[in-house]
């Protein structure tokens, strides 16, 4: 019965937007497994940072996150953008890495579920339905990240900025509104601030963006 509740929760997360039904299933799952935590993060807060002990699996159930990496000049910048639902920490769990290999940062107000790694692996080990959802999610993220890498290598910095706004808009109702300072955007995308101002003005002139 306990495993069934967890299966229903995972199925709901990956087949529908987060709603009251999901919240009710989460409450039941927490009653069955007290170590399951529900986390609310504000924009720009970290889920975890590179080098931290990889002790938990995180399920992003609502919102958008940035996967951050270190650029050639030692600065953190956005590698990928993920919209819910998506799983974080499985790479480290399956490869027995003791530390997280990237920094995950909330790019909006986010809701996440946290489960200790050893407990999560035990829960999914004999549940084919859950495994299929996680396999689909992981494959989708890998595919999106591969496409993002290809686009990044082929696009100019200006078009990478346009792509960032496009990917951020996918989880919003149109017209999408972005609440971020130019300084923060410059830091996230590793684009010189003066150059960023120029690119934004060009996107406005091309009717791709409105200030």
PDB file of C-alpha atoms in Angstrom:
ATOM      1  CA  UNK A   1       0.000   0.000   0.000  1.00  0.00           C
ATOM      2  CA  UNK A   2       2.836   2.390   0.889  1.00  0.00           C
ATOM      3  CA  UNK A   3       4.580   1.749  -2.419  1.00  0.00           C
ATOM      4  CA  UNK A   4       1.294   2.325  -4.270  1.00  0.00           C
ATOM      5  CA  UNK A   5       1.013   5.825  -2.774  1.00  0.00           C
ATOM      6  CA  UNK A   6       4.535   6.676  -3.942  1.00  0.00           C
ATOM      7  CA  UNK A   7       3.781   5.289  -7.424  1.00  0.00           C
ATOM      8  CA  UNK A   8       0.616   7.396  -7.669  1.00  0.00           C
ATOM      9  CA  UNK A   9       2.553  10.502  -6.590  1.00  0.00           C
ATOM     10  CA  UNK A  10       5.260  10.019  -9.235  1.00  0.00           C
ATOM     11  CA  UNK A  11       2.641   9.262 -11.880  1.00  0.00           C
ATOM     12  CA  UNK A  12       0.756  12.475 -11.029  1.00  0.00           C
ATOM     13  CA  UNK A  13       3.939  14.573 -11.089  1.00  0.00           C
ATOM     14  CA  UNK A  14       4.868  13.401 -14.588  1.00  0.00           C
ATOM     15  CA  UNK A  15       1.405  13.385 -16.157  1.00  0.00           C
ATOM     16  CA  UNK A  16      -0.284  16.586 -14.933  1.00  0.00           C
ATOM     17  CA  UNK A  17       0.493  20.080 -13.637  1.00  0.00           C
ATOM     18  CA  UNK A  18       1.057  20.342  -9.884  1.00  0.00           C
ATOM     19  CA  UNK A  19      -2.345  20.816  -8.236  1.00  0.00           C
ATOM     20  CA  UNK A  20      -4.378  19.968  -5.126  1.00  0.00           C
ATOM     21  CA  UNK A  21      -4.527  16.283  -6.101  1.00  0.00           C
ATOM     22  CA  UNK A  22      -0.713  16.174  -6.200  1.00  0.00           C
ATOM     23  CA  UNK A  23      -0.562  17.964  -2.844  1.00  0.00           C
ATOM     24  CA  UNK A  24      -2.918  15.378  -1.309  1.00  0.00           C
ATOM     25  CA  UNK A  25      -0.807  12.515  -2.689  1.00  0.00           C
ATOM     26  CA  UNK A  26       2.345  14.145  -1.331  1.00  0.00           C
ATOM     27  CA  UNK A  27       0.787  14.447   2.134  1.00  0.00           C
ATOM     28  CA  UNK A  28      -0.100  10.731   2.068  1.00  0.00           C
ATOM     29  CA  UNK A  29       3.410   9.857   0.878  1.00  0.00           C
ATOM     30  CA  UNK A  30       4.944  11.931   3.689  1.00  0.00           C
ATOM     31  CA  UNK A  31       2.780  10.087   6.215  1.00  0.00           C
ATOM     32  CA  UNK A  32       4.065   6.788   4.838  1.00  0.00           C
ATOM     33  CA  UNK A  33       7.662   7.977   4.404  1.00  0.00           C
ATOM     34  CA  UNK A  34       8.466  10.795   6.887  1.00  0.00           C
ATOM     35  CA  UNK A  35      11.846  11.473   5.259  1.00  0.00           C
ATOM     36  CA  UNK A  36      10.155  12.933   2.137  1.00  0.00           C
ATOM     37  CA  UNK A  37      10.498  16.732   2.298  1.00  0.00           C
ATOM     38  CA  UNK A  38       8.581  19.410   0.407  1.00  0.00           C
ATOM     39  CA  UNK A  39      10.720  22.464  -0.389  1.00  0.00           C
ATOM     40  CA  UNK A  40       9.709  25.916  -1.603  1.00  0.00           C
ATOM     41  CA  UNK A  41      12.453  28.088  -3.133  1.00  0.00           C
ATOM     42  CA  UNK A  42      12.381  31.678  -4.276  1.00  0.00           C
ATOM     43  CA  UNK A  43      13.935  32.877  -7.502  1.00  0.00           C
ATOM     44  CA  UNK A  44      17.784  32.690  -7.439  1.00  0.00           C
ATOM     45  CA  UNK A  45      17.963  30.355  -4.421  1.00  0.00           C
ATOM     46  CA  UNK A  46      20.112  27.241  -4.864  1.00  0.00           C
ATOM     47  CA  UNK A  47      18.712  23.719  -4.759  1.00  0.00           C
ATOM     48  CA  UNK A  48      22.298  22.592  -4.196  1.00  0.00           C
ATOM     49  CA  UNK A  49      25.801  23.731  -5.154  1.00  0.00           C
ATOM     50  CA  UNK A  50      28.650  21.941  -6.893  1.00  0.00           C
ATOM     51  CA  UNK A  51      30.839  20.137  -4.376  1.00  0.00           C
ATOM     52  CA  UNK A  52      28.084  19.598  -1.789  1.00  0.00           C
ATOM     53  CA  UNK A  53      27.545  16.064  -0.499  1.00  0.00           C
ATOM     54  CA  UNK A  54      25.239  14.237  -2.944  1.00  0.00           C
ATOM     55  CA  UNK A  55      22.909  12.911  -0.268  1.00  0.00           C
ATOM     56  CA  UNK A  56      19.454  13.542  -1.770  1.00  0.00           C
ATOM     57  CA  UNK A  57      17.427  13.259  -4.958  1.00  0.00           C
ATOM     58  CA  UNK A  58      15.354  16.306  -5.893  1.00  0.00           C
ATOM     59  CA  UNK A  59      12.189  16.343  -7.967  1.00  0.00           C
ATOM     60  CA  UNK A  60      11.314  19.729  -9.419  1.00  0.00           C
ATOM     61  CA  UNK A  61       7.509  19.637  -9.501  1.00  0.00           C
ATOM     62  CA  UNK A  62       6.734  23.286 -10.267  1.00  0.00           C
ATOM     63  CA  UNK A  63       8.807  26.108 -11.721  1.00  0.00           C
ATOM     64  CA  UNK A  64      12.038  26.481 -13.665  1.00  0.00           C
ATOM     65  CA  UNK A  65      15.647  25.856 -12.681  1.00  0.00           C
ATOM     66  CA  UNK A  66      19.048  26.717 -14.115  1.00  0.00           C
ATOM     67  CA  UNK A  67      21.837  24.169 -14.295  1.00  0.00           C
ATOM     68  CA  UNK A  68      24.950  26.244 -13.694  1.00  0.00           C
ATOM     69  CA  UNK A  69      28.495  25.425 -14.768  1.00  0.00           C
ATOM     70  CA  UNK A  70      31.900  27.058 -14.521  1.00  0.00           C
ATOM     71  CA  UNK A  71      33.060  28.882 -17.664  1.00  0.00           C
ATOM     72  CA  UNK A  72      36.634  29.154 -18.928  1.00  0.00           C
ATOM     73  CA  UNK A  73      37.172  32.327 -16.858  1.00  0.00           C
ATOM     74  CA  UNK A  74      36.017  30.678 -13.629  1.00  0.00           C
ATOM     75  CA  UNK A  75      32.559  32.271 -13.496  1.00  0.00           C
ATOM     76  CA  UNK A  76      29.277  30.411 -13.012  1.00  0.00           C
ATOM     77  CA  UNK A  77      26.954  30.706 -15.991  1.00  0.00           C
ATOM     78  CA  UNK A  78      23.770  28.994 -17.226  1.00  0.00           C
ATOM     79  CA  UNK A  79      24.345  25.712 -19.043  1.00  0.00           C
ATOM     80  CA  UNK A  80      20.735  24.574 -19.326  1.00  0.00           C
ATOM     81  CA  UNK A  81      17.213  25.609 -18.394  1.00  0.00           C
ATOM     82  CA  UNK A  82      14.841  22.951 -17.043  1.00  0.00           C
ATOM     83  CA  UNK A  83      11.080  23.263 -16.630  1.00  0.00           C
ATOM     84  CA  UNK A  84       9.220  20.977 -14.218  1.00  0.00           C
ATOM     85  CA  UNK A  85       8.938  18.069 -13.907  1.00  0.00           C
ATOM     86  CA  UNK A  86      12.598  17.066 -13.794  1.00  0.00           C
ATOM     87  CA  UNK A  87      14.838  14.973 -11.553  1.00  0.00           C
ATOM     88  CA  UNK A  88      18.143  16.154 -10.048  1.00  0.00           C
ATOM     89  CA  UNK A  89      20.833  14.046  -8.385  1.00  0.00           C
ATOM     90  CA  UNK A  90      20.379  10.773 -10.287  1.00  0.00           C
ATOM     91  CA  UNK A  91      23.678  11.097 -12.167  1.00  0.00           C
ATOM     92  CA  UNK A  92      25.561  11.260  -8.891  1.00  0.00           C
ATOM     93  CA  UNK A  93      23.473   8.444  -7.391  1.00  0.00           C
ATOM     94  CA  UNK A  94      23.948   6.011 -10.279  1.00  0.00           C
ATOM     95  CA  UNK A  95      27.666   6.733 -10.702  1.00  0.00           C
ATOM     96  CA  UNK A  96      28.366   6.707  -6.957  1.00  0.00           C
ATOM     97  CA  UNK A  97      29.734  10.242  -7.005  1.00  0.00           C
ATOM     98  CA  UNK A  98      29.987  11.569  -3.434  1.00  0.00           C
ATOM     99  CA  UNK A  99      29.478  15.222  -4.446  1.00  0.00           C
ATOM    100  CA  UNK A 100      27.097  17.088  -6.750  1.00  0.00           C
ATOM    101  CA  UNK A 101      28.758  17.928 -10.070  1.00  0.00           C
ATOM    102  CA  UNK A 102      26.739  21.077 -10.874  1.00  0.00           C
ATOM    103  CA  UNK A 103      24.911  23.935  -9.204  1.00  0.00           C
ATOM    104  CA  UNK A 104      21.114  23.972  -9.534  1.00  0.00           C
ATOM    105  CA  UNK A 105      19.494  27.383  -9.050  1.00  0.00           C
ATOM    106  CA  UNK A 106      15.817  28.344  -9.014  1.00  0.00           C
ATOM    107  CA  UNK A 107      14.988  30.542 -12.012  1.00  0.00           C
ATOM    108  CA  UNK A 108      11.481  31.205 -10.680  1.00  0.00           C
ATOM    109  CA  UNK A 109       9.560  30.403  -7.516  1.00  0.00           C
ATOM    110  CA  UNK A 110       9.938  26.622  -7.333  1.00  0.00           C
ATOM    111  CA  UNK A 111       8.449  23.637  -5.539  1.00  0.00           C
ATOM    112  CA  UNK A 112      10.595  20.528  -5.071  1.00  0.00           C
ATOM    113  CA  UNK A 113      10.424  17.165  -3.355  1.00  0.00           C
ATOM    114  CA  UNK A 114      13.586  15.945  -1.631  1.00  0.00           C
ATOM    115  CA  UNK A 115      14.239  12.275  -0.798  1.00  0.00           C
ATOM    116  CA  UNK A 116      17.453  10.801   0.648  1.00  0.00           C
ATOM    117  CA  UNK A 117      19.325   9.048  -2.165  1.00  0.00           C
ATOM    118  CA  UNK A 118      19.493   5.595  -0.569  1.00  0.00           C
ATOM    119  CA  UNK A 119      15.766   5.698   0.274  1.00  0.00           C
ATOM    120  CA  UNK A 120      14.830   6.892  -3.226  1.00  0.00           C
ATOM    121  CA  UNK A 121      16.795   4.097  -4.927  1.00  0.00           C
ATOM    122  CA  UNK A 122      15.113   1.551  -2.662  1.00  0.00           C
ATOM    123  CA  UNK A 123      11.652   2.949  -3.452  1.00  0.00           C
ATOM    124  CA  UNK A 124      12.110   2.766  -7.225  1.00  0.00           C
ATOM    125  CA  UNK A 125      14.071  -0.503  -7.423  1.00  0.00           C
ATOM    126  CA  UNK A 126      11.035  -2.754  -7.872  1.00  0.00           C
ATOM    127  CA  UNK A 127       8.552  -0.296  -9.397  1.00  0.00           C
ATOM    128  CA  UNK A 128       8.489  -0.508 -13.180  1.00  0.00           C
ATOM    129  CA  UNK A 129       5.944   2.321 -13.565  1.00  0.00           C
ATOM    130  CA  UNK A 130       8.075   4.753 -11.616  1.00  0.00           C
ATOM    131  CA  UNK A 131      11.212   3.626 -13.449  1.00  0.00           C
ATOM    132  CA  UNK A 132       9.572   4.307 -16.821  1.00  0.00           C
ATOM    133  CA  UNK A 133       8.602   7.842 -15.752  1.00  0.00           C
ATOM    134  CA  UNK A 134      12.126   8.532 -14.532  1.00  0.00           C
ATOM    135  CA  UNK A 135      13.676   7.028 -17.654  1.00  0.00           C
ATOM    136  CA  UNK A 136      11.457   9.178 -19.856  1.00  0.00           C
ATOM    137  CA  UNK A 137      12.262  12.297 -17.820  1.00  0.00           C
ATOM    138  CA  UNK A 138      16.014  11.641 -17.891  1.00  0.00           C
ATOM    139  CA  UNK A 139      15.993  10.940 -21.631  1.00  0.00           C
ATOM    140  CA  UNK A 140      13.982  14.088 -22.334  1.00  0.00           C
ATOM    141  CA  UNK A 141      16.362  16.244 -20.286  1.00  0.00           C
ATOM    142  CA  UNK A 142      19.398  14.713 -22.001  1.00  0.00           C
ATOM    143  CA  UNK A 143      17.860  15.346 -25.412  1.00  0.00           C
ATOM    144  CA  UNK A 144      16.993  18.951 -24.564  1.00  0.00           C
ATOM    145  CA  UNK A 145      20.468  19.555 -23.156  1.00  0.00           C
ATOM    146  CA  UNK A 146      22.092  18.090 -26.266  1.00  0.00           C
ATOM    147  CA  UNK A 147      20.026  20.387 -28.479  1.00  0.00           C
ATOM    148  CA  UNK A 148      20.927  23.325 -26.235  1.00  0.00           C
ATOM    149  CA  UNK A 149      24.622  22.506 -26.640  1.00  0.00           C
ATOM    150  CA  UNK A 150      24.271  22.341 -30.411  1.00  0.00           C
ATOM    151  CA  UNK A 151      22.421  25.645 -30.532  1.00  0.00           C
ATOM    152  CA  UNK A 152      24.926  27.280 -28.220  1.00  0.00           C
ATOM    153  CA  UNK A 153      27.833  26.261 -30.444  1.00  0.00           C
ATOM    154  CA  UNK A 154      26.117  27.557 -33.578  1.00  0.00           C
ATOM    155  CA  UNK A 155      24.415  30.728 -32.360  1.00  0.00           C
ATOM    156  CA  UNK A 156      25.804  34.171 -31.728  1.00  0.00           C
ATOM    157  CA  UNK A 157      25.688  35.602 -28.193  1.00  0.00           C
ATOM    158  CA  UNK A 158      22.768  37.785 -29.247  1.00  0.00           C
ATOM    159  CA  UNK A 159      20.761  34.768 -30.392  1.00  0.00           C
ATOM    160  CA  UNK A 160      21.759  32.834 -27.262  1.00  0.00           C
ATOM    161  CA  UNK A 161      20.168  35.662 -25.283  1.00  0.00           C
ATOM    162  CA  UNK A 162      17.020  35.380 -27.407  1.00  0.00           C
ATOM    163  CA  UNK A 163      17.055  31.604 -26.877  1.00  0.00           C
ATOM    164  CA  UNK A 164      17.307  32.104 -23.109  1.00  0.00           C
ATOM    165  CA  UNK A 165      14.161  34.262 -23.126  1.00  0.00           C
ATOM    166  CA  UNK A 166      12.379  31.742 -25.352  1.00  0.00           C
ATOM    167  CA  UNK A 167      13.211  28.775 -23.099  1.00  0.00           C
ATOM    168  CA  UNK A 168      12.182  30.759 -20.022  1.00  0.00           C
ATOM    169  CA  UNK A 169       8.837  31.577 -21.664  1.00  0.00           C
ATOM    170  CA  UNK A 170       7.900  27.930 -22.269  1.00  0.00           C
ATOM    171  CA  UNK A 171       6.445  27.483 -18.778  1.00  0.00           C
ATOM    172  CA  UNK A 172       4.576  30.811 -18.756  1.00  0.00           C
ATOM    173  CA  UNK A 173       1.387  32.098 -20.275  1.00  0.00           C
ATOM    174  CA  UNK A 174       2.030  34.493 -23.128  1.00  0.00           C
ATOM    175  CA  UNK A 175       3.003  37.262 -23.136  1.00  0.00           C
ATOM    176  CA  UNK A 176       5.786  36.058 -20.820  1.00  0.00           C
ATOM    177  CA  UNK A 177       7.135  38.522 -18.259  1.00  0.00           C
ATOM    178  CA  UNK A 178      10.738  38.303 -17.033  1.00  0.00           C
ATOM    179  CA  UNK A 179      11.641  39.865 -13.694  1.00  0.00           C
ATOM    180  CA  UNK A 180      15.431  39.937 -13.749  1.00  0.00           C
ATOM    181  CA  UNK A 181      17.989  42.721 -13.629  1.00  0.00           C
ATOM    182  CA  UNK A 182      20.448  43.244 -16.444  1.00  0.00           C
ATOM    183  CA  UNK A 183      23.298  42.753 -13.966  1.00  0.00           C
ATOM    184  CA  UNK A 184      21.912  39.346 -12.953  1.00  0.00           C
ATOM    185  CA  UNK A 185      21.286  38.372 -16.565  1.00  0.00           C
ATOM    186  CA  UNK A 186      24.845  39.377 -17.483  1.00  0.00           C
ATOM    187  CA  UNK A 187      26.138  37.197 -14.654  1.00  0.00           C
ATOM    188  CA  UNK A 188      23.954  34.213 -15.544  1.00  0.00           C
ATOM    189  CA  UNK A 189      24.798  34.196 -19.257  1.00  0.00           C
ATOM    190  CA  UNK A 190      28.401  35.345 -18.884  1.00  0.00           C
ATOM    191  CA  UNK A 191      27.846  38.257 -21.281  1.00  0.00           C
ATOM    192  CA  UNK A 192      29.596  41.588 -20.759  1.00  0.00           C
ATOM    193  CA  UNK A 193      27.091  44.058 -19.246  1.00  0.00           C
ATOM    194  CA  UNK A 194      27.630  46.753 -21.893  1.00  0.00           C
ATOM    195  CA  UNK A 195      27.297  44.137 -24.641  1.00  0.00           C
ATOM    196  CA  UNK A 196      24.130  42.806 -22.993  1.00  0.00           C
ATOM    197  CA  UNK A 197      22.534  46.266 -23.079  1.00  0.00           C
ATOM    198  CA  UNK A 198      23.305  46.446 -26.799  1.00  0.00           C
ATOM    199  CA  UNK A 199      21.875  42.977 -27.482  1.00  0.00           C
ATOM    200  CA  UNK A 200      18.678  43.766 -25.569  1.00  0.00           C
ATOM    201  CA  UNK A 201      18.214  46.964 -27.591  1.00  0.00           C
ATOM    202  CA  UNK A 202      18.709  44.985 -30.802  1.00  0.00           C
ATOM    203  CA  UNK A 203      16.116  42.401 -29.738  1.00  0.00           C
ATOM    204  CA  UNK A 204      13.682  45.224 -28.997  1.00  0.00           C
ATOM    205  CA  UNK A 205      14.351  46.707 -32.454  1.00  0.00           C
ATOM    206  CA  UNK A 206      13.694  43.265 -33.987  1.00  0.00           C
ATOM    207  CA  UNK A 207      10.347  43.039 -32.126  1.00  0.00           C
ATOM    208  CA  UNK A 208      11.561  39.970 -30.246  1.00  0.00           C
ATOM    209  CA  UNK A 209      11.381  41.697 -26.864  1.00  0.00           C
ATOM    210  CA  UNK A 210       9.460  44.521 -25.213  1.00  0.00           C
ATOM    211  CA  UNK A 211      10.770  46.527 -22.274  1.00  0.00           C
TER     212      UNK A 211
END
